[in-house]
mmCIF file of C-alpha atoms in Angstrom:
data_model
loop_
_atom_site.group_PDB
_atom_site.id
_atom_site.type_symbol
_atom_site.label_atom_id
_atom_site.label_comp_id
_atom_site.label_asym_id
_atom_site.label_seq_id
_atom_site.Cartn_x
_atom_site.Cartn_y
_atom_site.Cartn_z
ATOM 1 C CA UNK A 1 7.696 -11.476 -19.955
ATOM 2 C CA UNK A 2 7.631 -13.790 -17.003
ATOM 3 C CA UNK A 3 5.935 -17.175 -17.200
ATOM 4 C CA UNK A 4 5.784 -20.565 -15.579
ATOM 5 C CA UNK A 5 7.581 -23.692 -16.604
ATOM 6 C CA UNK A 6 4.019 -24.991 -17.579
ATOM 7 C CA UNK A 7 3.771 -22.544 -20.383
ATOM 8 C CA UNK A 8 7.338 -23.088 -21.457
ATOM 9 C CA UNK A 9 8.907 -19.862 -20.283
ATOM 10 C CA UNK A 10 12.645 -20.086 -19.969
ATOM 11 C CA UNK A 11 14.197 -19.189 -16.483
ATOM 12 C CA UNK A 12 16.649 -16.308 -16.834
ATOM 13 C CA UNK A 13 20.270 -16.911 -15.953
ATOM 14 C CA UNK A 14 20.930 -16.085 -12.325
ATOM 15 C CA UNK A 15 24.172 -14.352 -13.054
ATOM 16 C CA UNK A 16 22.854 -12.209 -15.884
ATOM 17 C CA UNK A 17 22.120 -8.563 -15.050
ATOM 18 C CA UNK A 18 18.469 -7.634 -14.883
ATOM 19 C CA UNK A 19 16.726 -6.145 -17.948
ATOM 20 C CA UNK A 20 17.317 -2.470 -18.557
ATOM 21 C CA UNK A 21 13.720 -1.599 -17.668
ATOM 22 C CA UNK A 22 13.961 -3.251 -14.257
ATOM 23 C CA UNK A 23 17.281 -1.544 -13.648
ATOM 24 C CA UNK A 24 15.684 1.742 -14.632
ATOM 25 C CA UNK A 25 12.731 1.053 -12.230
ATOM 26 C CA UNK A 26 15.175 0.393 -9.459
ATOM 27 C CA UNK A 27 17.069 3.569 -10.005
ATOM 28 C CA UNK A 28 13.805 5.600 -10.029
ATOM 29 C CA UNK A 29 12.757 3.938 -6.868
ATOM 30 C CA UNK A 30 16.072 4.730 -5.290
ATOM 31 C CA UNK A 31 15.802 8.342 -6.265
ATOM 32 C CA UNK A 32 12.293 8.550 -4.796
ATOM 33 C CA UNK A 33 13.331 6.898 -1.574
ATOM 34 C CA UNK A 34 16.444 9.235 -1.247
ATOM 35 C CA UNK A 35 14.256 12.326 -1.797
ATOM 36 C CA UNK A 36 11.721 11.302 0.802
ATOM 37 C CA UNK A 37 14.442 10.585 3.169
ATOM 38 C CA UNK A 38 15.256 14.252 3.344
ATOM 39 C CA UNK A 39 11.990 14.662 5.210
ATOM 40 C CA UNK A 40 11.298 11.296 6.842
ATOM 41 C CA UNK A 41 14.079 10.094 9.137
ATOM 42 C CA UNK A 42 14.563 6.494 10.430
ATOM 43 C CA UNK A 43 11.585 4.809 8.540
ATOM 44 C CA UNK A 44 13.458 2.893 5.798
ATOM 45 C CA UNK A 45 11.174 -0.173 5.799
ATOM 46 C CA UNK A 46 7.814 1.727 5.735
ATOM 47 C CA UNK A 47 9.139 3.894 2.961
ATOM 48 C CA UNK A 48 10.300 0.893 0.958
ATOM 49 C CA UNK A 49 6.950 -0.688 1.427
ATOM 50 C CA UNK A 50 5.137 2.587 0.345
ATOM 51 C CA UNK A 51 7.139 2.353 -2.872
ATOM 52 C CA UNK A 52 6.000 -1.354 -3.284
ATOM 53 C CA UNK A 53 2.407 -0.156 -3.153
ATOM 54 C CA UNK A 54 2.922 2.658 -5.509
ATOM 55 C CA UNK A 55 4.576 0.395 -8.181
ATOM 56 C CA UNK A 56 2.204 -2.556 -7.669
ATOM 57 C CA UNK A 57 -0.888 -0.246 -8.072
ATOM 58 C CA UNK A 58 -2.007 -1.020 -4.446
ATOM 59 C CA UNK A 59 -3.285 1.007 -1.555
ATOM 60 C CA UNK A 60 -1.938 1.268 2.019
ATOM 61 C CA UNK A 61 -3.580 1.305 5.457
ATOM 62 C CA UNK A 62 -1.377 3.208 7.836
ATOM 63 C CA UNK A 63 -2.366 2.150 11.347
ATOM 64 C CA UNK A 64 -0.513 4.273 13.869
ATOM 65 C CA UNK A 65 -0.865 6.867 16.507
ATOM 66 C CA UNK A 66 -0.857 10.587 15.483
ATOM 67 C CA UNK A 67 2.403 12.428 14.994
ATOM 68 C CA UNK A 68 4.446 9.692 13.400
ATOM 69 C CA UNK A 69 4.793 11.336 9.943
ATOM 70 C CA UNK A 70 2.024 9.725 7.996
ATOM 71 C CA UNK A 71 0.723 12.821 6.318
ATOM 72 C CA UNK A 72 4.337 14.145 5.706
ATOM 73 C CA UNK A 73 5.349 10.939 4.090
ATOM 74 C CA UNK A 74 2.366 11.056 1.821
ATOM 75 C CA UNK A 75 3.131 14.712 0.793
ATOM 76 C CA UNK A 76 6.790 13.880 0.316
ATOM 77 C CA UNK A 77 5.997 11.015 -2.038
ATOM 78 C CA UNK A 78 3.512 13.238 -4.042
ATOM 79 C CA UNK A 79 6.188 15.933 -4.419
ATOM 80 C CA UNK A 80 8.864 13.441 -5.313
ATOM 81 C CA UNK A 81 6.768 12.397 -8.405
ATOM 82 C CA UNK A 82 5.367 15.707 -9.212
ATOM 83 C CA UNK A 83 1.812 14.573 -8.506
ATOM 84 C CA UNK A 84 -1.196 16.418 -6.902
ATOM 85 C CA UNK A 85 -1.931 15.434 -3.348
ATOM 86 C CA UNK A 86 -5.305 15.573 -1.667
ATOM 87 C CA UNK A 87 -6.331 15.043 1.988
ATOM 88 C CA UNK A 88 -9.714 13.857 3.221
ATOM 89 C CA UNK A 89 -10.371 14.272 6.895
ATOM 90 C CA UNK A 90 -12.999 11.743 7.845
ATOM 91 C CA UNK A 91 -15.787 12.554 10.282
ATOM 92 C CA UNK A 92 -19.148 11.021 10.992
ATOM 93 C CA UNK A 93 -20.839 13.724 8.984
ATOM 94 C CA UNK A 94 -18.728 13.252 5.801
ATOM 95 C CA UNK A 95 -20.857 12.364 2.832
ATOM 96 C CA UNK A 96 -19.891 10.171 -0.187
ATOM 97 C CA UNK A 97 -20.351 13.280 -2.408
ATOM 98 C CA UNK A 98 -17.677 15.030 -0.302
ATOM 99 C CA UNK A 99 -15.270 12.305 -1.618
ATOM 100 C CA UNK A 100 -16.221 11.594 -5.160
ATOM 101 C CA UNK A 101 -17.611 14.988 -6.190
ATOM 102 C CA UNK A 102 -21.072 16.422 -7.112
ATOM 103 C CA UNK A 103 -22.987 17.960 -9.928
ATOM 104 C CA UNK A 104 -24.090 21.589 -9.221
ATOM 105 C CA UNK A 105 -26.050 24.211 -11.143
ATOM 106 C CA UNK A 106 -23.768 26.960 -12.427
ATOM 107 C CA UNK A 107 -25.490 30.243 -12.774
ATOM 108 C CA UNK A 108 -22.652 31.475 -15.113
ATOM 109 C CA UNK A 109 -23.151 28.731 -17.720
ATOM 110 C CA UNK A 110 -26.741 28.018 -17.044
ATOM 111 C CA UNK A 111 -25.979 24.236 -16.863
ATOM 112 C CA UNK A 112 -25.092 21.544 -14.427
ATOM 113 C CA UNK A 113 -21.354 21.045 -14.029
ATOM 114 C CA UNK A 114 -19.275 18.526 -12.279
ATOM 115 C CA UNK A 115 -17.106 19.620 -9.298
ATOM 116 C CA UNK A 116 -14.468 16.952 -8.670
ATOM 117 C CA UNK A 117 -14.098 15.487 -5.228
ATOM 118 C CA UNK A 118 -10.735 15.086 -3.549
ATOM 119 C CA UNK A 119 -10.397 11.466 -4.533
ATOM 120 C CA UNK A 120 -9.622 12.708 -8.106
ATOM 121 C CA UNK A 121 -5.861 13.001 -7.395
ATOM 122 C CA UNK A 122 -2.850 10.649 -7.885
ATOM 123 C CA UNK A 123 -2.114 10.438 -4.141
ATOM 124 C CA UNK A 124 -4.866 10.782 -1.632
ATOM 125 C CA UNK A 125 -4.570 10.675 2.158
ATOM 126 C CA UNK A 126 -7.838 9.452 3.795
ATOM 127 C CA UNK A 127 -7.220 10.509 7.367
ATOM 128 C CA UNK A 128 -8.933 8.536 10.233
ATOM 129 C CA UNK A 129 -10.984 6.507 7.736
ATOM 130 C CA UNK A 130 -12.662 4.548 10.555
ATOM 131 C CA UNK A 131 -14.349 7.772 11.548
ATOM 132 C CA UNK A 132 -16.467 7.903 8.434
ATOM 133 C CA UNK A 133 -19.799 6.042 8.402
ATOM 134 C CA UNK A 134 -20.115 2.687 6.488
ATOM 135 C CA UNK A 135 -21.955 4.547 3.602
ATOM 136 C CA UNK A 136 -19.062 6.921 3.149
ATOM 137 C CA UNK A 137 -16.420 4.214 3.499
ATOM 138 C CA UNK A 138 -18.225 2.243 0.712
ATOM 139 C CA UNK A 139 -17.799 5.274 -1.595
ATOM 140 C CA UNK A 140 -14.086 4.462 -1.482
ATOM 141 C CA UNK A 141 -14.592 0.862 -2.630
ATOM 142 C CA UNK A 142 -15.151 1.508 -6.346
ATOM 143 C CA UNK A 143 -12.303 4.100 -6.468
ATOM 144 C CA UNK A 144 -9.762 1.872 -4.852
ATOM 145 C CA UNK A 145 -10.715 -1.373 -6.821
ATOM 146 C CA UNK A 146 -11.977 -0.160 -10.201
ATOM 147 C CA UNK A 147 -10.039 3.227 -10.192
ATOM 148 C CA UNK A 148 -13.142 4.920 -11.336
ATOM 149 C CA UNK A 149 -15.913 6.859 -9.736
ATOM 150 C CA UNK A 150 -19.532 6.981 -10.769
ATOM 151 C CA UNK A 151 -21.686 9.898 -10.064
ATOM 152 C CA UNK A 152 -25.307 9.995 -11.273
ATOM 153 C CA UNK A 153 -24.650 7.338 -13.872
ATOM 154 C CA UNK A 154 -21.551 8.950 -15.216
ATOM 155 C CA UNK A 155 -18.227 7.022 -14.818
ATOM 156 C CA UNK A 156 -14.892 8.963 -14.466
ATOM 157 C CA UNK A 157 -11.482 7.328 -14.655
ATOM 158 C CA UNK A 158 -9.032 8.244 -11.810
ATOM 159 C CA UNK A 159 -5.471 9.388 -12.550
ATOM 160 C CA UNK A 160 -2.585 6.849 -13.035
ATOM 161 C CA UNK A 161 -0.730 6.377 -10.710
ATOM 162 C CA UNK A 162 -3.489 6.377 -8.084
ATOM 163 C CA UNK A 163 -2.596 5.598 -4.435
ATOM 164 C CA UNK A 164 -4.811 5.781 -1.398
ATOM 165 C CA UNK A 165 -3.105 6.124 1.995
ATOM 166 C CA UNK A 166 -5.672 5.615 4.715
ATOM 167 C CA UNK A 167 -4.951 6.129 8.270
ATOM 168 C CA UNK A 168 -6.568 4.941 11.471
ATOM 169 C CA UNK A 169 -5.706 5.480 15.071
ATOM 170 C CA UNK A 170 -5.495 2.037 16.877
ATOM 171 C CA UNK A 171 -5.860 3.756 20.278
ATOM 172 C CA UNK A 172 -8.877 6.000 20.112
ATOM 173 C CA UNK A 173 -11.776 3.774 19.041
ATOM 174 C CA UNK A 174 -14.620 5.813 20.552
ATOM 175 C CA UNK A 175 -16.928 7.177 17.777
ATOM 176 C CA UNK A 176 -15.475 4.933 15.080
ATOM 177 C CA UNK A 177 -16.828 2.559 12.521
ATOM 178 C CA UNK A 178 -14.591 -0.528 12.083
ATOM 179 C CA UNK A 179 -13.760 -1.203 8.413
ATOM 180 C CA UNK A 180 -15.469 -4.216 7.059
ATOM 181 C CA UNK A 181 -13.580 -7.123 5.534
ATOM 182 C CA UNK A 182 -14.540 -6.072 2.060
ATOM 183 C CA UNK A 183 -12.957 -2.629 2.576
ATOM 184 C CA UNK A 184 -9.822 -4.049 4.337
ATOM 185 C CA UNK A 185 -9.320 -6.461 1.429
ATOM 186 C CA UNK A 186 -8.849 -3.441 -0.899
ATOM 187 C CA UNK A 187 -5.668 -2.431 0.881
ATOM 188 C CA UNK A 188 -2.483 -4.095 -0.543
ATOM 189 C CA UNK A 189 -0.496 -3.406 2.653
ATOM 190 C CA UNK A 190 -1.092 -2.544 6.258
ATOM 191 C CA UNK A 191 1.928 -0.607 7.736
ATOM 192 C CA UNK A 192 2.955 1.262 10.815
ATOM 193 C CA UNK A 193 5.406 4.206 10.685
ATOM 194 C CA UNK A 194 6.520 3.567 14.218
ATOM 195 C CA UNK A 195 8.459 5.926 16.438
ATOM 196 C CA UNK A 196 11.933 6.969 15.391
ATOM 197 C CA UNK A 197 15.050 6.004 17.450
ATOM 198 C CA UNK A 198 16.620 8.596 19.707
ATOM 199 C CA UNK A 199 19.341 9.743 17.278
ATOM 200 C CA UNK A 200 16.713 9.847 14.404
ATOM 201 C CA UNK A 201 14.448 11.976 16.535
ATOM 202 C CA UNK A 202 17.245 14.377 17.158
ATOM 203 C CA UNK A 203 17.847 14.583 13.375
ATOM 204 C CA UNK A 204 14.111 15.320 13.006
ATOM 205 C CA UNK A 205 14.520 18.338 15.352
ATOM 206 C CA UNK A 206 17.511 19.606 13.401
ATOM 207 C CA UNK A 207 15.885 19.261 9.997
ATOM 208 C CA UNK A 208 12.706 21.066 11.020
ATOM 209 C CA UNK A 209 14.287 23.888 13.205
ATOM 210 C CA UNK A 210 14.237 26.210 10.240
ATOM 211 C CA UNK A 211 12.391 25.881 6.967
ATOM 212 C CA UNK A 212 10.613 22.630 6.515
ATOM 213 C CA UNK A 213 12.565 20.287 4.077
ATOM 214 C CA UNK A 214 9.236 19.464 2.580
ATOM 215 C CA UNK A 215 8.875 22.858 1.136
ATOM 216 C CA UNK A 216 12.216 22.412 -0.699
ATOM 217 C CA UNK A 217 11.462 18.959 -2.099
ATOM 218 C CA UNK A 218 11.606 18.744 -5.869
ATOM 219 C CA UNK A 219 10.281 16.020 -8.162
ATOM 220 C CA UNK A 220 12.847 13.386 -9.116
ATOM 221 C CA UNK A 221 10.674 11.209 -11.283
ATOM 222 C CA UNK A 222 7.504 12.093 -13.210
ATOM 223 C CA UNK A 223 4.273 10.309 -12.460
ATOM 224 C CA UNK A 224 4.007 9.285 -16.107
ATOM 225 C CA UNK A 225 7.530 7.909 -16.080
ATOM 226 C CA UNK A 226 6.874 5.973 -12.919
ATOM 227 C CA UNK A 227 3.650 4.503 -14.505
ATOM 228 C CA UNK A 228 5.574 3.356 -17.676
ATOM 229 C CA UNK A 229 8.393 1.859 -15.531
ATOM 230 C CA UNK A 230 5.943 -0.155 -13.428
ATOM 231 C CA UNK A 231 4.863 -1.966 -16.696
ATOM 232 C CA UNK A 232 8.202 -3.804 -16.536
ATOM 233 C CA UNK A 233 7.105 -5.727 -13.360
ATOM 234 C CA UNK A 234 5.923 -8.791 -15.366
ATOM 235 C CA UNK A 235 9.648 -9.226 -16.293
ATOM 236 C CA UNK A 236 10.362 -10.155 -12.721
ATOM 237 C CA UNK A 237 10.470 -13.952 -12.646
ATOM 238 C CA UNK A 238 8.737 -16.027 -9.907
ATOM 239 C CA UNK A 239 10.006 -19.619 -9.721
ATOM 240 C CA UNK A 240 7.304 -22.374 -9.454
ATOM 241 C CA UNK A 241 8.566 -23.334 -6.040
ATOM 242 C CA UNK A 242 8.417 -19.746 -4.722
ATOM 243 C CA UNK A 243 4.788 -19.347 -6.160
ATOM 244 C CA UNK A 244 3.862 -22.537 -4.508
ATOM 245 C CA UNK A 245 5.422 -21.375 -1.105
ATOM 246 C CA UNK A 246 3.395 -18.085 -1.463
ATOM 247 C CA UNK A 247 0.183 -20.147 -1.925
ATOM 248 C CA UNK A 248 1.077 -22.492 1.004
ATOM 249 C CA UNK A 249 1.548 -19.440 3.334
ATOM 250 C CA UNK A 250 -1.911 -18.063 2.384
ATOM 251 C CA UNK A 251 -3.649 -21.460 2.522
ATOM 252 C CA UNK A 252 -2.254 -22.127 5.894
ATOM 253 C CA UNK A 253 -4.185 -19.130 7.264
ATOM 254 C CA UNK A 254 -7.414 -20.692 6.022
ATOM 255 C CA UNK A 255 -6.679 -24.044 7.764
ATOM 256 C CA UNK A 256 -5.402 -22.565 11.039
ATOM 257 C CA UNK A 257 -7.820 -23.037 13.957
ATOM 258 C CA UNK A 258 -6.912 -19.480 15.221
ATOM 259 C CA UNK A 259 -8.628 -17.696 12.241
ATOM 260 C CA UNK A 260 -12.372 -17.448 11.558
ATOM 261 C CA UNK A 261 -11.406 -16.219 8.166
ATOM 262 C CA UNK A 262 -8.141 -16.816 6.244
ATOM 263 C CA UNK A 263 -6.539 -15.188 3.203
ATOM 264 C CA UNK A 264 -8.598 -15.255 0.042
ATOM 265 C CA UNK A 265 -7.246 -15.827 -3.538
ATOM 266 C CA UNK A 266 -7.209 -11.982 -3.786
ATOM 267 C CA UNK A 267 -4.684 -11.998 -0.895
ATOM 268 C CA UNK A 268 -2.549 -14.471 -2.890
ATOM 269 C CA UNK A 269 -2.714 -12.217 -6.004
ATOM 270 C CA UNK A 270 -1.840 -9.202 -3.814
ATOM 271 C CA UNK A 271 1.206 -10.859 -2.292
ATOM 272 C CA UNK A 272 2.296 -12.015 -5.818
ATOM 273 C CA UNK A 273 2.172 -8.303 -7.144
ATOM 274 C CA UNK A 274 3.895 -6.944 -4.070
ATOM 275 C CA UNK A 275 6.668 -9.436 -4.480
ATOM 276 C CA UNK A 276 7.476 -8.491 -7.962
ATOM 277 C CA UNK A 277 7.519 -4.874 -6.998
ATOM 278 C CA UNK A 278 9.800 -5.437 -4.060
ATOM 279 C CA UNK A 279 12.206 -7.413 -6.208
ATOM 280 C CA UNK A 280 12.371 -4.818 -8.981
ATOM 281 C CA UNK A 281 12.852 -1.987 -6.448
ATOM 282 C CA UNK A 282 15.907 -3.876 -5.137
ATOM 283 C CA UNK A 283 17.269 -4.291 -8.618
ATOM 284 C CA UNK A 284 16.412 -7.973 -9.130
ATOM 285 C CA UNK A 285 14.426 -9.608 -11.838
ATOM 286 C CA UNK A 286 13.474 -12.558 -9.674
ATOM 287 C CA UNK A 287 11.674 -13.196 -6.391
ATOM 288 C CA UNK A 288 13.325 -14.889 -3.380
ATOM 289 C CA UNK A 289 11.612 -17.047 -0.739
ATOM 290 C CA UNK A 290 12.804 -14.465 1.805
ATOM 291 C CA UNK A 291 10.782 -11.788 -0.047
ATOM 292 C CA UNK A 292 7.613 -13.942 0.890
ATOM 293 C CA UNK A 293 8.559 -14.015 4.509
ATOM 294 C CA UNK A 294 9.346 -10.235 4.527
ATOM 295 C CA UNK A 295 5.982 -9.164 2.860
ATOM 296 C CA UNK A 296 3.545 -11.723 4.116
ATOM 297 C CA UNK A 297 2.685 -9.885 7.385
ATOM 298 C CA UNK A 298 2.060 -6.504 5.832
ATOM 299 C CA UNK A 299 0.001 -8.035 2.926
ATOM 300 C CA UNK A 300 -1.978 -10.653 4.991
ATOM 301 C CA UNK A 301 -2.439 -9.472 8.628
ATOM 302 C CA UNK A 302 -5.370 -7.039 7.884
ATOM 303 C CA UNK A 303 -7.256 -9.593 5.798
ATOM 304 C CA UNK A 304 -7.500 -12.249 8.513
ATOM 305 C CA UNK A 305 -10.258 -12.488 11.205
ATOM 306 C CA UNK A 306 -9.124 -13.913 14.439
ATOM 307 C CA UNK A 307 -11.482 -16.272 16.385
ATOM 308 C CA UNK A 308 -12.878 -14.936 19.651
ATOM 309 C CA UNK A 309 -10.774 -17.454 21.606
ATOM 310 C CA UNK A 310 -7.577 -16.263 19.899
ATOM 311 C CA UNK A 311 -8.441 -12.687 20.706
ATOM 312 C CA UNK A 312 -9.043 -13.517 24.310
ATOM 313 C CA UNK A 313 -5.586 -15.078 24.504
ATOM 314 C CA UNK A 314 -4.099 -11.810 23.288
ATOM 315 C CA UNK A 315 -2.596 -13.168 20.160
ATOM 316 C CA UNK A 316 -2.465 -11.108 17.027
ATOM 317 C CA UNK A 317 -2.530 -11.874 13.300
ATOM 318 C CA UNK A 318 1.096 -10.866 12.916
ATOM 319 C CA UNK A 319 2.050 -13.447 15.659
ATOM 320 C CA UNK A 320 0.276 -16.148 13.943
ATOM 321 C CA UNK A 321 1.684 -15.303 10.483
ATOM 322 C CA UNK A 322 5.137 -15.478 12.042
ATOM 323 C CA UNK A 323 4.267 -18.910 13.471
ATOM 324 C CA UNK A 324 3.186 -20.232 10.076
ATOM 325 C CA UNK A 325 6.293 -18.850 8.404
ATOM 326 C CA UNK A 326 8.517 -20.640 11.020
ATOM 327 C CA UNK A 327 6.670 -23.896 10.586
ATOM 328 C CA UNK A 328 6.316 -24.112 6.694
ATOM 329 C CA UNK A 329 9.442 -25.470 4.901
ATOM 330 C CA UNK A 330 11.188 -22.806 2.828
ATOM 331 C CA UNK A 331 11.975 -23.851 -0.615
ATOM 332 C CA UNK A 332 15.615 -23.852 -1.738
ATOM 333 C CA UNK A 333 15.844 -22.136 -5.103
ATOM 334 C CA UNK A 334 19.069 -22.392 -6.952
ATOM 335 C CA UNK A 335 18.594 -19.109 -8.776
ATOM 336 C CA UNK A 336 18.158 -17.083 -5.605
ATOM 337 C CA UNK A 337 20.902 -18.699 -3.746
ATOM 338 C CA UNK A 338 23.404 -18.401 -6.481
ATOM 339 C CA UNK A 339 22.507 -14.846 -7.121
ATOM 340 C CA UNK A 340 22.880 -13.943 -3.412
ATOM 341 C CA UNK A 341 26.344 -15.577 -3.395
#
């Protein structure tokens, strides 16, 4: 298990192969990614980061225009691990009970029974989450953070793995309820699928001109196997200098004049978990400083509140995170450099 020098943990040899459990996790991730790629074309980085969220037990906010493959990607991931997939379409009249479930009187049994809501599934797509009222949005908080739902005093445990993919359209804002900071902070990552390139879009046409490849997709890893493999993430080592660099990046957002609200300690922990997952997916049992630079925008941008002056200047959280990453000195870690060479 990974540890810091302060507790006397030995740093693994850079030239040694990763533990078998980490190698098995990397192989499973590669199989899932290849399977999903039969359906989703030209979105290698978003698919990689969706895997990070799945393994790090986090949730994802997909902020993109309609038609970029968000729902298809969620269904493909669910099929790849043989897990149930539920979709929740958010509207202003959606009630919390429509998400978590409700007790009803059964005339057949003569008793009150519980009808599960769509949140009770391993992979849940919450479409246009910002169209739901704040009351309904808050019903997701317990599920996303505690992985339980409580209905009339009775608490029920959600499946494991449990991944919420919430979407919101950044263009159509009429009739929406912006997500509060407490809700945004529950998402491990914010991603954009983006438009495919020209050749990739032609490939999409060819793949879907007959039977949908999604209908032919078969599981390559079981959900229970994936849960067991993710338990090996603590074996991924994070050097003290890399951990300190991570913290410096987050603290810089708190001290930057462009932000009214910077990253919290929860943001640091989220980035730490995501870094370990990314390293394991790529077959490494150690985290590199470049991993911090790669994941910081996706983990931090939605947790930051820009000042009004910054917004008037047209600057975005991503722009400012890039600026922070350029200005902070990157640690030189012998382990990562020797392994890379």
